[in-house]
XYZ file of C-alpha atoms in Angstrom:
700
model
C 122.877 69.894 133.772
C 118.897 70.399 134.092
C 117.608 70.330 130.524
C 114.030 71.740 129.867
C 112.029 70.818 127.535
C 108.735 73.196 126.238
C 106.905 72.747 123.310
C 104.793 74.333 120.915
C 100.628 74.425 121.087
C 100.085 71.027 118.604
C 95.967 71.601 117.537
C 94.017 68.772 117.191
C 91.319 69.404 114.412
C 88.431 67.051 117.002
C 86.421 67.564 119.643
C 88.128 67.466 123.156
C 85.494 63.811 124.153
C 86.371 62.120 120.890
C 90.714 62.841 121.549
C 89.729 61.281 125.312
C 88.212 58.759 124.067
C 91.719 58.014 121.643
C 94.096 58.810 124.085
C 91.810 56.479 126.868
C 92.865 53.428 124.642
C 96.921 54.198 124.896
C 96.421 52.275 128.757
C 97.205 49.680 129.705
C 99.747 49.301 126.725
C 100.332 50.465 124.034
C 102.081 48.855 120.229
C 102.737 52.003 118.528
C 105.423 52.720 121.200
C 107.681 49.691 121.854
C 109.093 51.272 124.714
C 105.676 52.292 126.893
C 105.769 48.045 128.552
C 102.306 48.262 130.276
C 100.858 50.230 133.027
C 99.277 49.701 136.382
C 96.309 51.168 137.603
C 97.324 52.552 141.285
C 94.288 54.809 142.342
C 90.868 56.080 140.917
C 88.899 59.298 141.886
C 85.484 59.683 139.585
C 82.612 62.400 141.719
C 79.188 61.179 141.055
C 78.016 63.503 138.892
C 80.666 62.193 137.020
C 82.797 65.421 135.835
C 85.788 64.957 136.970
C 87.816 62.082 137.290
C 91.367 61.347 138.076
C 93.364 58.128 137.605
C 97.934 57.244 138.644
C 99.211 55.211 137.169
C 102.490 53.459 137.268
C 103.944 52.720 133.865
C 106.839 49.587 132.902
C 109.563 51.656 130.670
C 112.129 50.287 129.156
C 115.051 51.956 127.754
C 117.445 51.492 124.682
C 120.640 51.314 126.286
C 123.260 49.138 126.064
C 123.038 45.799 128.548
C 126.271 47.009 130.100
C 124.488 49.808 131.340
C 121.905 48.429 132.116
C 123.524 45.782 134.426
C 125.758 48.102 136.083
C 122.228 50.041 137.126
C 120.946 46.391 138.062
C 117.306 47.120 136.593
C 115.930 46.058 133.159
C 113.212 47.975 132.983
C 111.887 52.090 134.496
C 109.423 52.566 136.872
C 107.373 56.011 136.144
C 104.174 57.071 138.097
C 101.546 58.846 135.969
C 98.496 61.408 137.301
C 95.848 62.135 135.159
C 93.130 64.753 136.504
C 90.473 65.162 134.014
C 87.657 67.941 134.417
C 84.879 67.227 131.758
C 82.971 70.481 133.071
C 85.791 72.709 132.071
C 86.597 69.977 129.234
C 90.457 69.998 129.884
C 93.555 66.756 131.322
C 96.050 67.665 133.146
C 98.859 65.092 132.777
C 101.336 64.743 135.299
C 104.756 62.051 135.362
C 107.639 61.700 137.626
C 110.392 58.838 137.533
C 110.007 56.415 140.616
C 113.204 54.525 139.798
C 116.794 56.028 140.121
C 114.130 59.061 142.280
C 117.223 60.649 144.920
C 120.182 60.339 141.887
C 117.409 61.382 138.740
C 114.915 64.083 138.481
C 112.540 63.876 135.646
C 109.053 65.810 135.622
C 106.645 66.445 133.122
C 103.395 68.018 132.732
C 101.554 67.693 130.067
C 97.940 69.967 129.168
C 94.229 69.304 126.508
C 92.305 71.707 126.298
C 90.235 73.090 123.886
C 91.309 75.834 121.713
C 90.280 79.617 122.730
C 88.829 80.139 119.055
C 87.134 76.620 117.592
C 85.598 74.978 120.948
C 85.488 71.975 118.019
C 89.631 71.809 118.457
C 91.989 70.575 121.050
C 95.374 71.951 122.444
C 97.514 70.184 123.437
C 100.867 71.150 125.368
C 103.814 69.278 126.409
C 106.917 70.464 129.620
C 109.735 68.922 131.207
C 112.478 68.982 133.220
C 115.358 66.388 133.783
C 118.243 66.806 136.263
C 120.996 64.229 136.377
C 123.116 64.269 139.806
C 124.634 61.281 139.767
C 124.519 57.465 137.533
C 127.165 55.530 138.960
C 129.165 58.006 136.718
C 127.410 57.379 133.612
C 125.888 60.744 134.308
C 126.422 62.569 130.727
C 125.085 58.695 128.687
C 122.506 58.544 130.730
C 121.331 61.789 130.437
C 122.122 61.885 126.198
C 120.133 58.053 126.321
C 116.913 59.916 128.003
C 117.401 62.776 125.582
C 117.308 60.598 122.661
C 114.071 58.181 123.982
C 112.014 61.781 124.795
C 112.835 63.130 121.427
C 111.328 59.725 119.659
C 108.470 59.367 122.308
C 107.771 63.555 121.385
C 106.961 62.749 117.545
C 105.128 59.577 118.450
C 102.980 61.479 120.619
C 100.910 63.294 117.782
C 100.984 60.099 115.137
C 99.475 57.387 118.532
C 96.312 60.052 118.569
C 95.971 60.375 115.209
C 96.319 56.710 114.696
C 93.317 55.878 117.734
C 91.084 58.360 115.980
C 90.842 56.222 112.412
C 90.309 53.683 114.927
C 87.630 54.958 116.026
C 86.338 56.391 112.986
C 86.671 52.575 111.723
C 84.382 51.506 114.336
C 81.409 54.121 113.094
C 82.407 56.159 116.138
C 82.804 59.977 115.246
C 81.029 62.124 117.963
C 81.001 61.752 121.662
C 78.580 64.173 123.000
C 79.595 66.646 125.831
C 79.382 65.882 129.611
C 76.345 67.321 130.758
C 75.259 67.475 134.846
C 73.136 65.429 135.894
C 69.379 66.423 137.355
C 70.802 66.399 140.808
C 74.727 66.131 141.498
C 76.071 65.627 144.508
C 79.508 66.770 145.988
C 80.524 63.166 147.505
C 83.069 61.362 145.913
C 83.465 57.816 145.496
C 87.150 55.914 145.864
C 88.540 53.166 143.394
C 91.760 51.473 144.969
C 93.873 48.383 143.524
C 97.023 49.221 145.869
C 96.937 50.463 149.297
C 99.781 52.547 148.987
C 99.520 55.965 149.005
C 100.829 57.745 145.330
C 102.894 61.223 146.423
C 101.445 63.896 143.808
C 104.019 66.038 141.279
C 103.389 68.731 143.012
C 104.739 68.007 146.172
C 108.532 66.463 144.999
C 109.024 70.351 142.785
C 111.964 70.627 141.511
C 114.456 73.886 142.164
C 114.775 75.307 138.758
C 111.442 73.449 136.935
C 109.136 74.722 135.122
C 106.256 74.186 136.368
C 103.142 75.074 133.922
C 102.405 76.130 130.229
C 101.841 79.416 131.571
C 101.308 82.724 129.204
C 97.987 84.242 126.650
C 96.766 82.124 123.908
C 97.907 85.372 121.746
C 101.704 84.534 123.569
C 102.559 81.054 122.734
C 103.627 79.536 118.842
C 101.464 76.638 116.793
C 103.069 73.853 115.666
C 101.660 74.392 111.989
C 102.998 78.225 112.804
C 106.119 77.147 113.172
C 106.121 74.228 110.592
C 105.068 76.722 107.567
C 106.476 79.566 108.537
C 109.645 78.896 110.373
C 110.507 75.311 109.013
C 110.821 71.753 110.106
C 112.859 71.697 113.797
C 112.932 69.160 116.132
C 111.039 69.259 118.770
C 114.184 70.426 121.471
C 115.083 73.048 118.341
C 111.235 74.408 119.185
C 111.903 74.027 122.673
C 115.241 76.216 122.576
C 113.068 78.268 120.850
C 109.850 78.551 122.256
C 111.815 79.020 125.882
C 113.924 81.979 124.472
C 110.626 83.760 123.427
C 109.432 83.529 126.216
C 112.050 85.031 128.386
C 112.377 88.394 125.918
C 108.497 88.917 126.439
C 108.880 88.350 130.293
C 112.204 90.822 129.984
C 111.270 92.692 126.959
C 107.830 93.479 128.045
C 106.176 92.434 124.317
C 109.179 94.205 122.379
C 110.595 91.283 120.852
C 111.917 90.228 117.884
C 109.692 88.263 115.075
C 110.172 84.556 115.360
C 112.147 84.293 111.769
C 114.498 86.885 113.508
C 114.996 84.928 116.858
C 115.668 81.470 115.173
C 118.708 82.063 113.214
C 120.135 83.536 116.482
C 119.336 80.372 117.727
C 120.867 78.274 114.483
C 123.865 80.552 114.337
C 124.916 79.619 118.337
C 123.965 75.987 117.330
C 120.882 76.234 119.395
C 122.315 76.935 122.922
C 120.325 79.089 124.247
C 122.529 81.176 126.714
C 124.145 82.728 123.913
C 121.784 82.872 121.863
C 120.128 84.860 124.660
C 123.578 87.234 125.079
C 123.916 87.934 120.996
C 120.472 88.745 120.667
C 120.021 91.030 123.618
C 123.839 92.852 121.891
C 122.271 93.371 118.674
C 118.915 95.044 120.332
C 120.703 97.203 122.008
C 122.639 97.649 119.221
C 119.495 98.352 116.885
C 118.300 100.547 119.571
C 121.304 102.943 119.984
C 121.598 102.869 115.960
C 118.177 104.182 115.106
C 118.197 100.547 112.979
C 114.974 100.255 112.908
C 114.218 103.793 110.615
C 117.065 103.201 108.691
C 115.043 102.097 105.608
C 112.571 105.214 105.874
C 115.739 107.677 106.635
C 118.668 106.756 104.782
C 118.583 108.660 101.403
C 121.117 107.626 99.013
C 123.898 109.115 97.770
C 123.824 109.404 94.082
C 127.717 108.558 93.627
C 126.876 105.156 95.432
C 123.851 104.842 93.112
C 126.242 105.698 90.157
C 129.254 103.498 90.961
C 128.377 100.748 94.042
C 127.913 97.981 91.488
C 124.982 95.846 93.445
C 121.329 95.583 93.997
C 118.599 93.026 94.013
C 117.742 90.835 90.967
C 114.787 88.260 91.770
C 114.776 85.049 93.296
C 116.482 81.495 93.445
C 114.780 78.578 92.746
C 114.318 78.184 96.253
C 112.625 81.469 96.251
C 115.330 83.323 98.298
C 115.750 86.895 97.203
C 118.580 87.579 94.769
C 121.337 89.968 95.409
C 123.932 90.136 93.424
C 127.121 92.756 93.558
C 129.173 92.797 90.662
C 132.470 93.644 92.645
C 135.765 93.177 90.650
C 133.439 95.995 88.492
C 133.402 98.176 91.782
C 135.862 101.068 92.946
C 135.990 100.022 96.115
C 139.432 103.055 96.924
C 137.012 105.464 94.771
C 134.270 104.893 96.778
C 135.966 104.742 100.030
C 137.747 108.056 98.895
C 134.846 109.714 97.942
C 131.760 108.473 100.977
C 134.377 107.194 103.494
C 134.133 103.847 105.365
C 130.803 105.426 107.427
C 128.533 105.886 104.348
C 129.479 102.129 103.022
C 128.511 100.077 106.233
C 125.125 102.017 106.377
C 124.267 101.384 102.665
C 125.532 97.943 103.824
C 123.212 97.906 106.858
C 120.659 99.196 104.118
C 121.088 96.226 101.678
C 120.073 93.792 105.239
C 117.242 95.366 106.073
C 115.551 95.156 102.818
C 116.827 91.546 102.507
C 114.408 90.883 106.092
C 111.996 92.720 104.362
C 112.288 90.919 101.553
C 112.302 87.557 103.258
C 108.824 87.956 104.186
C 107.492 88.845 101.430
C 108.455 86.172 99.919
C 107.635 83.486 102.674
C 103.821 84.925 102.476
C 104.393 84.738 98.325
C 105.816 81.423 98.195
C 103.884 79.871 101.146
C 107.152 78.265 102.404
C 109.385 79.728 104.757
C 112.075 81.994 103.287
C 114.724 83.408 105.690
C 117.751 84.132 103.792
C 118.887 85.322 101.031
C 121.552 83.981 98.202
C 124.181 86.474 97.122
C 126.011 85.969 94.089
C 129.119 87.848 93.181
C 130.791 88.511 89.899
C 134.897 88.989 89.588
C 135.465 89.334 86.522
C 137.650 92.577 86.570
C 139.238 91.650 90.554
C 143.063 92.780 90.258
C 145.551 93.744 93.124
C 143.671 97.483 93.139
C 141.191 96.089 95.504
C 142.687 94.595 97.661
C 143.741 98.749 98.623
C 144.299 98.193 102.542
C 141.962 100.651 103.962
C 139.631 98.933 101.299
C 139.826 95.643 102.988
C 140.144 97.140 106.721
C 136.828 98.773 105.556
C 135.812 95.137 104.214
C 136.566 93.250 107.541
C 134.706 95.823 110.045
C 131.405 95.257 107.271
C 131.878 91.636 107.222
C 132.029 91.548 111.425
C 129.159 93.749 112.154
C 126.640 91.887 109.735
C 127.583 88.701 111.551
C 127.066 90.092 114.490
C 123.211 91.485 113.989
C 122.566 89.433 110.784
C 123.487 85.779 111.175
C 122.199 83.229 109.045
C 120.711 85.444 106.086
C 123.693 84.527 104.225
C 121.932 81.204 102.589
C 124.521 80.498 99.512
C 127.166 83.081 98.506
C 127.811 81.786 94.656
C 131.076 83.376 93.913
C 131.742 83.585 90.241
C 134.998 84.577 87.130
C 137.063 83.829 90.759
C 140.662 85.275 89.247
C 143.470 84.209 90.403
C 144.385 86.826 92.569
C 140.657 85.522 94.326
C 143.157 82.757 96.956
C 144.970 86.295 98.420
C 141.775 88.124 98.626
C 140.066 85.094 100.477
C 143.255 84.527 102.183
C 142.646 87.987 104.026
C 138.963 87.795 104.398
C 138.136 83.915 105.469
C 138.875 83.709 109.056
C 136.663 86.790 109.994
C 134.042 83.993 108.210
C 131.866 82.584 110.564
C 132.435 78.185 109.702
C 128.969 77.994 109.427
C 128.762 81.086 107.490
C 131.774 79.571 104.657
C 130.383 76.587 104.420
C 127.674 77.893 102.414
C 130.578 79.214 99.583
C 130.295 77.947 96.348
C 133.369 79.291 94.189
C 133.433 78.837 90.376
C 136.764 80.224 88.159
C 136.569 80.834 85.074
C 133.744 79.961 82.420
C 132.906 76.727 84.840
C 129.774 78.275 85.978
C 128.169 77.732 82.389
C 128.172 74.058 83.261
C 126.330 71.106 85.074
C 126.806 72.225 88.554
C 126.385 75.884 87.439
C 124.139 78.619 88.541
C 121.095 76.026 86.101
C 120.900 74.468 89.647
C 120.122 77.393 91.527
C 118.824 79.947 89.600
C 115.990 79.529 87.161
C 117.128 80.533 83.269
C 114.504 82.995 82.900
C 116.362 85.233 85.861
C 120.413 84.330 84.426
C 121.825 88.177 84.118
C 122.287 89.177 80.378
C 126.224 90.295 81.641
C 126.703 85.822 82.916
C 125.222 84.593 79.255
C 121.210 84.777 80.765
C 118.290 86.628 79.448
C 117.254 88.725 81.800
C 117.644 91.998 81.492
C 119.996 93.197 84.766
C 120.067 96.629 86.559
C 122.762 96.475 88.754
C 124.613 99.698 87.766
C 127.913 98.464 85.425
C 130.167 100.973 87.516
C 133.097 102.170 87.092
C 135.989 104.601 88.294
C 135.104 107.372 90.739
C 136.393 110.552 89.632
C 139.181 111.854 91.369
C 137.365 115.466 91.476
C 135.168 113.719 93.658
C 137.295 112.589 96.171
C 137.299 114.331 100.101
C 139.905 115.155 102.856
C 140.470 112.790 105.809
C 139.375 116.021 107.611
C 135.905 116.044 105.715
C 135.475 111.985 106.167
C 136.584 112.294 109.562
C 133.773 114.786 110.421
C 130.885 113.227 108.199
C 131.632 109.641 109.930
C 131.219 111.344 113.141
C 128.266 112.989 112.271
C 126.369 109.510 111.280
C 127.016 107.321 114.140
C 126.589 110.149 116.871
C 123.554 110.827 115.724
C 121.461 108.647 118.012
C 119.538 110.163 121.305
C 121.399 107.517 123.238
C 124.181 107.745 125.450
C 125.776 104.082 126.768
C 127.081 104.782 130.762
C 129.191 101.939 132.646
C 127.585 101.761 136.928
C 130.095 99.939 139.301
C 130.160 98.859 142.860
C 130.497 101.842 144.567
C 130.689 104.246 141.638
C 126.956 104.965 140.029
C 125.942 106.835 136.606
C 124.346 110.159 137.464
C 123.032 112.123 135.415
C 122.372 116.179 135.989
C 119.202 118.419 135.195
C 118.792 121.629 136.213
C 114.827 122.886 136.428
C 114.073 127.127 136.159
C 110.178 126.129 135.668
C 108.968 123.859 138.691
C 105.637 122.441 136.557
C 108.647 120.965 134.097
C 108.642 116.750 133.434
C 111.413 114.688 132.771
C 111.095 111.929 131.220
C 113.891 108.955 130.907
C 113.734 106.009 129.037
C 116.627 103.426 129.429
C 117.816 99.878 128.661
C 119.550 97.604 131.301
C 122.223 96.007 129.273
C 123.889 94.296 131.828
C 124.019 93.748 135.664
C 121.014 94.430 137.424
C 120.474 98.636 139.094
C 118.878 100.411 140.728
C 117.486 104.217 139.816
C 117.133 106.877 141.506
C 115.909 110.294 141.600
C 117.248 112.858 143.565
C 116.351 116.777 143.999
C 119.311 119.633 145.342
C 119.241 122.985 145.191
C 122.757 123.440 145.490
C 124.514 122.460 141.822
C 126.663 119.381 142.192
C 130.296 119.224 140.475
C 131.168 115.739 139.251
C 134.268 113.233 141.072
C 137.863 113.885 139.705
C 138.631 111.380 138.034
C 142.121 110.839 139.975
C 139.896 110.118 143.354
C 137.651 107.193 141.336
C 140.796 105.577 139.762
C 142.351 105.906 143.116
C 139.653 102.872 144.489
C 140.214 100.933 140.897
C 136.522 102.256 140.474
C 135.985 103.315 137.264
C 137.531 101.530 133.860
C 139.697 103.437 131.607
C 137.655 104.613 128.111
C 134.474 104.402 130.295
C 131.774 106.862 131.262
C 130.783 107.263 134.377
C 129.381 110.083 136.482
C 129.796 110.900 139.706
C 128.110 114.259 140.540
C 126.608 113.778 144.659
C 129.562 114.625 146.983
C 130.373 112.231 149.597
C 130.144 114.890 151.971
C 125.832 115.401 151.277
C 123.783 114.146 153.539
C 120.743 112.587 152.114
C 117.219 114.952 153.521
C 119.703 117.930 153.652
C 121.944 119.016 150.839
C 119.438 115.928 148.705
C 115.887 114.258 149.045
C 114.666 111.671 147.236
C 111.580 112.909 144.871
C 111.110 108.858 143.516
C 110.824 105.715 145.253
C 113.593 103.492 144.382
C 113.797 101.559 141.595
C 115.230 97.723 141.027
C 115.654 97.292 137.362
C 116.793 93.996 136.263
C 119.025 93.184 133.330
C 118.167 93.118 129.835
C 114.663 95.534 130.902
C 113.516 98.749 129.017
C 112.608 100.561 131.550
C 110.248 104.292 130.290
C 108.684 106.743 132.619
C 108.626 110.731 133.357
C 108.490 112.968 137.058
C 107.014 116.156 137.092
C 108.470 118.549 138.578
C 107.654 120.202 141.798
C 110.677 122.746 142.589
C 112.940 124.608 140.662
C 116.944 123.663 140.923
C 118.794 120.420 140.701
C 117.460 117.605 140.087
C 119.753 114.318 139.227
C 119.029 110.734 137.713
C 121.093 108.288 139.755
C 121.736 104.129 138.327
C 123.881 101.875 141.115
C 124.933 98.655 141.093
C 122.470 96.068 142.655
C 123.773 94.089 145.602
C 121.395 91.124 146.461
C 120.112 91.582 149.842
C 121.283 88.601 152.066
C 118.986 86.236 153.782
C 117.408 87.963 156.875
C 117.159 84.955 159.318
C 120.522 84.083 158.911
C 124.194 85.801 159.267
C 125.526 83.587 156.862
C 125.665 84.111 152.741
C 122.770 81.865 151.275
C 124.485 79.802 148.220
C 121.962 81.430 145.375
C 123.492 84.901 147.147
C 126.804 84.126 145.955
C 126.019 82.618 142.832
C 124.356 85.171 141.940
C 127.171 88.277 142.749
C 129.653 85.894 140.709
C 127.480 86.677 137.085
C 128.929 90.031 136.738
C 132.039 90.109 135.880
C 133.862 92.768 137.976
C 131.303 94.617 139.507
C 130.127 95.996 135.981
C 127.328 96.939 135.324
C 126.165 98.277 131.659
C 123.035 100.505 130.548
C 121.829 102.571 127.722
C 120.017 105.544 128.339
C 117.829 108.861 126.957
C 116.374 111.846 129.160
C 114.149 114.364 127.808
C 112.779 118.162 129.575
C 109.760 118.935 128.249
C 107.047 121.623 129.895
C 104.188 120.519 130.754
C 101.684 121.736 128.114
C 104.388 120.452 125.411
C 103.763 116.827 127.368
C 102.049 114.910 125.177
C 99.017 112.927 126.984
C 98.219 111.994 130.008
C 100.020 110.490 132.688
C 99.051 106.887 131.609
C 100.543 107.663 128.048
C 104.362 108.530 127.957
C 104.317 108.517 124.120
C 108.002 110.970 124.116
C 109.978 108.410 125.500
C 108.441 104.657 124.142
C 111.612 102.779 123.014
C 110.670 99.838 119.976
C 111.701 97.515 116.806
C 109.804 98.019 114.638
C 111.203 95.862 112.448
C 111.767 93.267 114.404
C 109.717 93.129 116.917
C 106.095 91.524 116.500
C 104.600 93.317 119.069
C 105.018 97.187 120.953
C 104.609 97.820 124.402
C 101.005 98.990 126.057
C 102.033 102.432 127.098
C 103.103 103.392 130.944
C 101.159 102.997 134.216
C 101.005 106.769 136.313
C 102.202 105.912 139.879
C 100.756 109.738 141.587
C 103.756 112.015 140.118
C 106.063 109.137 137.645
C 105.265 107.225 135.525
C 107.931 103.926 135.390
C 106.735 101.205 132.633
C 108.557 97.851 132.430
């Protein structure tokens, strides 16, 4: 398995030239890195004007590995080739390194870069990336990989300390300034070469690994600073930082700027134990869910029914000792059955989701107030009054659904759950609910029976005395309603609740559809005004697709479901509509009006088309098959693997279409305001306006 590492940007508040002087003191050996035994210069190359300097070294490394493993491998030391390319004119240093030992069994490549800070020329930035792939190692591949990862993590932590150590050493010697390079009066282009070994050294680029990330790319605004991570996101290990940066880069590539905030990305990584693939999948599902149900606008559009304000016994109340927002829920005083019967399950669900959205906002505010990372909140649940009435089956069903939805879309937002005055009936409720709660979340539960919360280890350990609510023996007034029984006169019939619930969750402009191999999904749009504008906005949730737009003067008819099921092309319950009859011929019965667009999984696409003729326009999404290599009739391994990634040849998308009159179309063809999608609360940046392509605009 290929292991990758990408560091955040580390900033030294010293000029580049002084950093370079400190860096050179690491050679030929460094006592601060015991595993770095020695280094031997293989070649040096410097221009006559002194602007560029290239040096190659062989570095000897003593890896802290079991003696038995070293004996099996037959070596005591490992050797790496390091190439340093210093450009004093541009004020950059590029460092490339790769393993010389066991190069046929193990692939290790590292790239580091020192550059001038883009906003302060007296500061220096450092970035680092690496790839490792252990193909075979005498049957000890897993052990060798763990040892290598551990050693590399230790060297990363030491890196900044070493530079700062030599900077301090220079300061003690009275060296606090190194002048910048200036060209000599008569610069020349010839080079002098000093070689201490006759052997040719291959460059790192000549042995690039197929899956390696060669360099540190992206604009300065896209990169994360190590100090920013420490201050706003918390203390992370080097590989946790790497996972965050790589997931963030992947989101930037696939969502084109519409990425969640770093705090939210980190929550998904933590909830999946920093498994990058699992975090990707969960985060993509959440972004799709948020967009489909317009969760970004929930706090602005959700109006709490008066019934909730009177009888829902929960609310935000100051913060705990760690600065986390504190939410109080007097569950024992809540008439769950009455609320479900009067409001319905969906209304309660929306209310809980609005609480979570408010919690995200409060975490950001408290991070600024307390000047430390706060990414979760504390919940205090008072169970006094809990009885068998609360175990009403529809109420438990609603609770389990709420837990499932919150766990999936708001992971790692609960920092601590304090359960107070738990009665005898609580174990029954816990038995029903606990299997649906993530194991990491269950570890955050603290349960107190009776008045145990008043003693040592109770509330005073987690909440300041000034903020303990009055109903728990504190002096702080609490605005959380006391609840009570909901009058039965407010109960609604099952038909009324069902109608309300359908309305709540169908209030979305987006539709979902499935696309199968051989069964595209098609949307029919009838145009009567030749100068209309068809707009679209869709997300590719799973698989890769090809998007086409066709025009026909004939009205197509949907294919019969029987015909589809006979070929096993569509699954029961899936939204898949086919309009173009198989007997139709392209160019005669219908024509293509836009160039086909290939859309990859995770991409968000917005665009428009100005119609030229009245008639019927068909928007089509069809399954994308990886083209085989043209130079050979045999399929490539990459193509076979790619085809296996789409389970059962099924793709999913979420789309919205709208027809506007040309006079109503806001902006020019390069500003498609009517179909922008965004994640306003979770997104730190939004996409820029799409660029026009003759009669069509497609933003990816």
